[in-house]
Amino acid sequence: MVRGLSGACAAVMLMLAAQSAAASPSVYTTAPDEPRAVTVQGVADGRADDSAAIQQAIDRAAAKGGGGIVFLPQGTYRITRTLFLWPGVRIFGVGAQRPVILLGKNTPGFQKGVAHMLMFTGARRQTDKDTPPAAFPPAGSVPFDKNIADANPGTFYSALGNIDFRIMDGNPAATAIRFHSAQHSFVSHVDFDLGTALAGLYHVANEAEDLHFKGGRYGILAEKPSPAWGFALVDATFEGQRDAAIREHEAGLTMVNVAFKNVPVGIEIDRGYGDWLWGQDLRFENVSKAGVIISNEKNVYTQVGFQNVVASRTPTFARFRESGRTVAGKGTAYRVAAFTHGLTLPGEGRIGEYKTNTQIEAIGALPAPFAPAIRPLPPVSDWVSVRTLGAKGDDKTDDTAAIQKAIDSHRVVYLPAGFYRVSDTLRLKPDTVLLGLHPSLTQIVLPDGTPAWQGVGAPKALVESASGGDAIVAGIGLDTQGANPRATALLWKAGANSMVNDVKFQGGHGTDRFDGTRVVPYNNNATGDPDAARRWAGQYASLWVTEGGGGTFANVWSPSTFGHPGIYVSDTQTPGRIIQASVEHHVRSEFALNRVANWELLAPQTEGEAGESGDAVALEIRNSRNILVANFHGYRVTRTRKPAPAAVTVYNSQDIRFRNVHVNGESGLGTCDENGCATFLRLTKFPFENSIRDVTHGIDTREREFAVLDIPAKPDPVKPSTFQNGKVTQLADGFYSAGGGAVDAQGRLYFIDRFFQRIWRWSDAGKLEMVRDATLDPVNLTIDKSGDLLVLSSYGRNGTVYSVKPDAPDSQISVIPATPVATGSTTVLPVNWWINGEFKDQIDPKTYEFTTLAEMFTREMGKAKLHEYVSPDGSVALPAFRTFAQGPADHRGLRFSDSLDSYGFIQGRPGDRLFITNGSENRTYSGLVGAGGAITDLKPFADRGGEGVATDAEGRVYVANGQVFVYSSNGQEIGRIDVPERPLQILFGGPDRKTLFILSHHGLYAWRAQ
């Protein structure tokens, strides 16, 4: 017995000592010289309750504005309640041994449901007084606190590193970290000793590296990240989980150098869901049931790929949940050179088929483990603070000379928190390591109008690496401001072993000032910077890799609207790898490659903003070869009001391998208003129309969700397809954003051009006629039995519905109030829907099962509305769908509802069976119309569901999803109609109702069977 301790306490201490000896080495063996850091003042003996001490330190760091830095000294910190990591706060363990946060045996509150030791959170209501109530406060806080908001799309910079977690027995509901966040967050250098607990990470975000999970029901248990970005897991191991190492859905999971050992399942995708799952350099040892369990195998959102995987004693590499189909390994040990499953495109411009492709071969024995993908940083003892060499970091002093002197005289240079103004390029040596701990609090800033960066000339860097070498830049922000036209923030020419990690290119969204306040990046109508002298896209690239540069680029955030593009790689064949980069808000392109070979883009995520990115492409590839793009997410924000042709443009390039492509334009929202709290998926009608445009060969790829596409030097020509020898004819063009169409009793088509706020009519007799031209914000319309138009407008808090007579004087308009639902009218319904549960945990705390997308869809569609808008003649009624408002109630505000978001309407009487599409599943359903717009008895019809659906007199069903797919009445695909532009709304009209009208953004087309 240890002197002075009871037998029980002595046993605990001996156990902790033994486990500590086997723990991973500490990354920060001493505390960095960081004046801004708050150090936890806890007992750290594994017995005293240190919850309050840790939380107090986090609170103090957050109170300084803009986030903060917390140091947790070595020791064992027992906690009894959930710790809240506020936005922008980073907590690091320091000391010769990693500190441990311990959950003792049978800690109250951690026995049922899901209960978190530490949570990444959203805004802090105690200090952020303008913060609205949390719509859906996570249930996992112990004790539960309804004022705690989950991390959200505006949660930046939060991080945890070099701290281990240990969960003792008797806490079956416990998770170590609820890791929800948006850009530039991470969890790194953590050992999770989980015992009988639920999981190490619940929810995931952004990037994690050097994590090691032992025990637990799961190592990681994850739903869709916030705000639906991907998650990169690098240099991780899993061992001894009871059910699966990773259980997840829609996590956008990208894995590099991850090992699974002594588990029944490596990765399990939840029932009823898919994922964009990519893994390379993986290792499976003694995995008894399956390396991966794949669900929803015939769904576009199921995209699974692996490259360079080795396995032993893993008899089944892949198992498909619904069909029971398996992909077996080969022998006791084998290598998976490649595995893909999902919608596979045979070539550019082609429609995909669901396929599973494998390249598996037996090997004699497992090779040695793969080398780490992320290089370790030098020990803190080597770090030299620029403050000791005269730099001030006070956002006033010119620190150029002091920082350059530090670089010239020391290999490892540390920048404590501060804003370091410079007036000339900082030039790195081949082996320089330039470090910070927080890229928002530690910034190198180029003041506007700095003389050396003015005028026309070659790019001049803020920071420039030497050619070749193995330099590292990590943990800092680089800001070239907006009035320095020759600026590029980081000019990178270092070699294949170099690294850029955790670097933010400041400017635009998420940029904080020296005092911690957030920069507002827009003027009053979001068409430019508040200072007109700061020109969008008026500088060179924020990150420019060129002249033989290469290396690893991990957890990079590049949203400066002033740079063009956000990341540019040119003129290099040196291998390079990007692992999780958020590149956003640029004017012409987000990523660009030119004359590049031998690069991998893993989990690149882009976001086109409404104000600046209306004409931007997400990724531009020119004159390049041997490029892998995996788990690509090309997103345009829900505020977008302008079409764009393609997410990716390719010029004169070959051997470009796309694996898992996700191009979309919707985003979840958890919100509270006068109608209560709800989760609603906001839609734009303007995601990229095509995923890829091969400009050289004039080929558009319409599929926006797919698993496999290879681009060769000379693609095969694409032959258009048509159904029943029909012919597609263009009737009219030149529209900006056509949609919201309806057909009257004579078969005439009415539709809206939303941007110009015009209502058009097409008929064989009158051709194209303008019916109305007025600023009444029309979005969708339908037609009553009298031939009058019932128009849904986006103006007003809940939108507005009005009626006009097509050929009456332009001054005639009848605004229609919402009235209680009555019976007898034909119901008007959206044709396309999008329903999911983002920002509200969908886990059942008793069964640990997740509500599926199909279940959510069925539940929401079955709800009747209480009010409706009835046409003047009483023949049709539009249910009053709940409207979610953002901004003022006038034209400046944004409005989202199922009826506003739809590309068009359909009509049905109670008891009619209609066809509708659910975009969140990409499926077409049929259902029965009920009172108040409810749709019940939903039945899946087809594994495609896009922007529009229509039926003909013979009962055939036509679905617009990149092209127009034709199905028999029993759901069998029987043909396809290829259209020159992406079809959005389709509906039958003409005098005999046999003309299929096809609306694209810019054109009106018609198809008739021959």
mmCIF file with all atom_site columns, N, CA and C in Angstrom, residues 123-145:
data_model
loop_
_atom_site.group_PDB
_atom_site.id
_atom_site.type_symbol
_atom_site.label_atom_id
_atom_site.label_alt_id
_atom_site.label_comp_id
_atom_site.label_asym_id
_atom_site.label_entity_id
_atom_site.label_seq_id
_atom_site.pdbx_PDB_ins_code
_atom_site.Cartn_x
_atom_site.Cartn_y
_atom_site.Cartn_z
_atom_site.occupancy
_atom_site.B_iso_or_equiv
_atom_site.pdbx_formal_charge
_atom_site.auth_seq_id
_atom_site.auth_comp_id
_atom_site.auth_asym_id
_atom_site.auth_atom_id
_atom_site.pdbx_PDB_model_num
ATOM 1  N N  . ALA A 1 123 ? -22.121 29.993 -29.396 1.00 0.00 ? 123 ALA A N  1
ATOM 2  C CA . ALA A 1 123 ? -21.968 31.267 -28.697 1.00 0.00 ? 123 ALA A CA 1
ATOM 3  C C  . ALA A 1 123 ? -22.316 31.130 -27.216 1.00 0.00 ? 123 ALA A C  1
ATOM 4  N N  . ARG A 1 124 ? -21.635 31.920 -26.416 1.00 0.00 ? 124 ARG A N  1
ATOM 5  C CA . ARG A 1 124 ? -21.766 31.856 -24.970 1.00 0.00 ? 124 ARG A CA 1
ATOM 6  C C  . ARG A 1 124 ? -22.751 32.918 -24.504 1.00 0.00 ? 124 ARG A C  1
ATOM 7  N N  . ARG A 1 125 ? -23.933 32.508 -24.076 1.00 0.00 ? 125 ARG A N  1
ATOM 8  C CA . ARG A 1 125 ? -24.989 33.460 -23.750 1.00 0.00 ? 125 ARG A CA 1
ATOM 9  C C  . ARG A 1 125 ? -24.662 34.291 -22.512 1.00 0.00 ? 125 ARG A C  1
ATOM 10 N N  . GLN A 1 126 ? -23.790 33.772 -21.654 1.00 0.00 ? 126 GLN A N  1
ATOM 11 C CA . GLN A 1 126 ? -23.478 34.535 -20.449 1.00 0.00 ? 126 GLN A CA 1
ATOM 12 C C  . GLN A 1 126 ? -22.806 35.868 -20.785 1.00 0.00 ? 126 GLN A C  1
ATOM 13 N N  . THR A 1 127 ? -22.023 35.895 -21.860 1.00 0.00 ? 127 THR A N  1
ATOM 14 C CA . THR A 1 127 ? -21.311 37.116 -22.225 1.00 0.00 ? 127 THR A CA 1
ATOM 15 C C  . THR A 1 127 ? -21.788 37.700 -23.549 1.00 0.00 ? 127 THR A C  1
ATOM 16 N N  . ASP A 1 128 ? -22.245 36.860 -24.467 1.00 0.00 ? 128 ASP A N  1
ATOM 17 C CA . ASP A 1 128 ? -22.725 37.335 -25.760 1.00 0.00 ? 128 ASP A CA 1
ATOM 18 C C  . ASP A 1 128 ? -24.221 37.629 -25.632 1.00 0.00 ? 128 ASP A C  1
ATOM 19 N N  . LYS A 1 129 ? -24.549 38.810 -25.167 1.00 0.00 ? 129 LYS A N  1
ATOM 20 C CA . LYS A 1 129 ? -25.928 39.128 -24.775 1.00 0.00 ? 129 LYS A CA 1
ATOM 21 C C  . LYS A 1 129 ? -26.890 39.097 -25.947 1.00 0.00 ? 129 LYS A C  1
ATOM 22 N N  . ASP A 1 130 ? -26.409 39.333 -27.162 1.00 0.00 ? 130 ASP A N  1
ATOM 23 C CA . ASP A 1 130 ? -27.298 39.346 -28.311 1.00 0.00 ? 130 ASP A CA 1
ATOM 24 C C  . ASP A 1 130 ? -27.539 37.952 -28.879 1.00 0.00 ? 130 ASP A C  1
ATOM 25 N N  . THR A 1 131 ? -26.925 36.960 -28.274 1.00 0.00 ? 131 THR A N  1
ATOM 26 C CA . THR A 1 131 ? -27.072 35.603 -28.779 1.00 0.00 ? 131 THR A CA 1
ATOM 27 C C  . THR A 1 131 ? -28.475 35.083 -28.503 1.00 0.00 ? 131 THR A C  1
ATOM 28 N N  . PRO A 1 132 ? -29.181 34.585 -29.529 1.00 0.00 ? 132 PRO A N  1
ATOM 29 C CA . PRO A 1 132 ? -30.526 34.050 -29.294 1.00 0.00 ? 132 PRO A CA 1
ATOM 30 C C  . PRO A 1 132 ? -30.466 32.753 -28.515 1.00 0.00 ? 132 PRO A C  1
ATOM 31 N N  . PRO A 1 133 ? -31.585 32.316 -27.964 1.00 0.00 ? 133 PRO A N  1
ATOM 32 C CA . PRO A 1 133 ? -31.595 31.043 -27.237 1.00 0.00 ? 133 PRO A CA 1
ATOM 33 C C  . PRO A 1 133 ? -31.183 29.896 -28.144 1.00 0.00 ? 133 PRO A C  1
ATOM 34 N N  . ALA A 1 134 ? -30.607 28.870 -27.541 1.00 0.00 ? 134 ALA A N  1
ATOM 35 C CA . ALA A 1 134 ? -30.233 27.684 -28.303 1.00 0.00 ? 134 ALA A CA 1
ATOM 36 C C  . ALA A 1 134 ? -31.492 26.984 -28.778 1.00 0.00 ? 134 ALA A C  1
ATOM 37 N N  . ALA A 1 135 ? -31.598 26.768 -30.098 1.00 0.00 ? 135 ALA A N  1
ATOM 38 C CA . ALA A 1 135 ? -32.802 26.125 -30.632 1.00 0.00 ? 135 ALA A CA 1
ATOM 39 C C  . ALA A 1 135 ? -32.923 24.705 -30.105 1.00 0.00 ? 135 ALA A C  1
ATOM 40 N N  . PHE A 1 136 ? -31.819 23.976 -30.130 1.00 0.00 ? 136 PHE A N  1
ATOM 41 C CA . PHE A 1 136 ? -31.825 22.595 -29.671 1.00 0.00 ? 136 PHE A CA 1
ATOM 42 C C  . PHE A 1 136 ? -30.567 22.349 -28.839 1.00 0.00 ? 136 PHE A C  1
ATOM 43 N N  . PRO A 1 137 ? -30.581 22.792 -27.585 1.00 0.00 ? 137 PRO A N  1
ATOM 44 C CA . PRO A 1 137 ? -29.389 22.589 -26.748 1.00 0.00 ? 137 PRO A CA 1
ATOM 45 C C  . PRO A 1 137 ? -29.069 21.114 -26.648 1.00 0.00 ? 137 PRO A C  1
ATOM 46 N N  . PRO A 1 138 ? -27.825 20.739 -26.875 1.00 0.00 ? 138 PRO A N  1
ATOM 47 C CA . PRO A 1 138 ? -27.476 19.318 -26.847 1.00 0.00 ? 138 PRO A CA 1
ATOM 48 C C  . PRO A 1 138 ? -27.822 18.677 -25.511 1.00 0.00 ? 138 PRO A C  1
ATOM 49 N N  . ALA A 1 139 ? -28.388 17.485 -25.598 1.00 0.00 ? 139 ALA A N  1
ATOM 50 C CA . ALA A 1 139 ? -28.841 16.809 -24.391 1.00 0.00 ? 139 ALA A CA 1
ATOM 51 C C  . ALA A 1 139 ? -27.702 16.201 -23.589 1.00 0.00 ? 139 ALA A C  1
ATOM 52 N N  . GLY A 1 140 ? -26.493 16.253 -24.094 1.00 0.00 ? 140 GLY A N  1
ATOM 53 C CA . GLY A 1 140 ? -25.404 15.533 -23.447 1.00 0.00 ? 140 GLY A CA 1
ATOM 54 C C  . GLY A 1 140 ? -24.643 16.283 -22.386 1.00 0.00 ? 140 GLY A C  1
ATOM 55 N N  . SER A 1 141 ? -25.041 17.530 -22.058 1.00 0.00 ? 141 SER A N  1
ATOM 56 C CA . SER A 1 141 ? -24.325 18.238 -20.998 1.00 0.00 ? 141 SER A CA 1
ATOM 57 C C  . SER A 1 141 ? -24.752 17.686 -19.639 1.00 0.00 ? 141 SER A C  1
ATOM 58 N N  . VAL A 1 142 ? -23.782 17.573 -18.731 1.00 0.00 ? 142 VAL A N  1
ATOM 59 C CA . VAL A 1 142 ? -24.033 17.038 -17.384 1.00 0.00 ? 142 VAL A CA 1
ATOM 60 C C  . VAL A 1 142 ? -23.563 18.070 -16.366 1.00 0.00 ? 142 VAL A C  1
ATOM 61 N N  . PRO A 1 143 ? -24.504 18.665 -15.564 1.00 0.00 ? 143 PRO A N  1
ATOM 62 C CA . PRO A 1 143 ? -25.959 18.512 -15.683 1.00 0.00 ? 143 PRO A CA 1
ATOM 63 C C  . PRO A 1 143 ? -26.462 19.253 -16.907 1.00 0.00 ? 143 PRO A C  1
ATOM 64 N N  . PHE A 1 144 ? -27.662 18.906 -17.369 1.00 0.00 ? 144 PHE A N  1
ATOM 65 C CA . PHE A 1 144 ? -28.184 19.512 -18.580 1.00 0.00 ? 144 PHE A CA 1
ATOM 66 C C  . PHE A 1 144 ? -28.363 21.012 -18.395 1.00 0.00 ? 144 PHE A C  1
ATOM 67 N N  . ASP A 1 145 ? -27.929 21.780 -19.389 1.00 0.00 ? 145 ASP A N  1
ATOM 68 C CA . ASP A 1 145 ? -28.042 23.240 -19.365 1.00 0.00 ? 145 ASP A CA 1
ATOM 69 C C  . ASP A 1 145 ? -28.675 23.677 -20.675 1.00 0.00 ? 145 ASP A C  1
#
